[in-house]
Amino acid sequence: MDRHAYQISHLIASFTVPMMRKLYHQFDGDMVQMIILGEISLHNVSEFFRKGGQHVHEKLLDDMARRGHLMNSCNVFSISEATGIPRETVRRKVGQLLKKGLLYRDEHKRLMVRSGVSAGFAKRNAETTEEILALAAKLQSLLNTANSQDD
């Protein structure tokens, strides 16, 4: 990898910079808000997939009656701890995300991503998946070529 450090850096940047630029525009320039929504989303669904959720229909997550039992909720403090973003900033950004309808508080006042929010990201996620696969193929080819030249 050291032999191609610049090329690897270029390939990774050619993926990450456009992705961050798209997210920047999608969140009207508020990258902190994007990080907080992403962290809450990860926190919510990680428990579902950790417990085997990949083997059942994901539409279960849209069932509001079952959602609280399937997903892991969180609060401003846990998101601040996970991200390193000051608690007051997280609280303020959570308020903005609540107003936008991307989050809600459950009956215990814990933070949850609103059902259906992921559908708004479905097209972008599909595009990102294709971009990641293309990047992985380029990196694999580069490293395979480098390894065969070392032999």
PDB file of C-alpha atoms in Angstrom, residues 15 19 22-23 26 117-135:
ATOM      1  CA  PHE A  15     -15.354   9.037  -3.637  1.00  0.00           C
ATOM      2  CA  MET A  19     -20.322  12.301  -1.344  1.00  0.00           C
ATOM      3  CA  LYS A  22     -23.923  16.017  -1.998  1.00  0.00           C
ATOM      4  CA  LEU A  23     -24.689  15.644   1.713  1.00  0.00           C
ATOM      5  CA  GLN A  26     -28.926  17.852   0.988  1.00  0.00           C
ATOM      6  CA  VAL A 117     -37.136   8.853   6.493  1.00  0.00           C
ATOM      7  CA  SER A 118     -34.886   6.212   4.936  1.00  0.00           C
ATOM      8  CA  ALA A 119     -37.085   6.200   1.820  1.00  0.00           C
ATOM      9  CA  GLY A 120     -35.933   9.768   1.179  1.00  0.00           C
ATOM     10  CA  PHE A 121     -32.362   8.519   1.035  1.00  0.00           C
ATOM     11  CA  ALA A 122     -33.040   5.315  -0.949  1.00  0.00           C
ATOM     12  CA  LYS A 123     -31.971   6.659  -4.348  1.00  0.00           C
ATOM     13  CA  ARG A 124     -28.836   8.253  -2.920  1.00  0.00           C
ATOM     14  CA  ASN A 125     -28.018   5.052  -0.996  1.00  0.00           C
ATOM     15  CA  ALA A 126     -28.334   3.001  -4.196  1.00  0.00           C
ATOM     16  CA  GLU A 127     -26.007   5.410  -6.008  1.00  0.00           C
ATOM     17  CA  THR A 128     -23.545   5.356  -3.104  1.00  0.00           C
ATOM     18  CA  THR A 129     -23.538   1.551  -3.086  1.00  0.00           C
ATOM     19  CA  GLU A 130     -22.605   1.522  -6.773  1.00  0.00           C
ATOM     20  CA  GLU A 131     -19.878   4.102  -6.142  1.00  0.00           C
ATOM     21  CA  ILE A 132     -18.461   2.084  -3.241  1.00  0.00           C
ATOM     22  CA  LEU A 133     -18.380  -1.077  -5.361  1.00  0.00           C
ATOM     23  CA  ALA A 134     -16.605   0.793  -8.166  1.00  0.00           C
ATOM     24  CA  LEU A 135     -14.089   2.233  -5.689  1.00  0.00           C
TER      25      LEU A 135
END
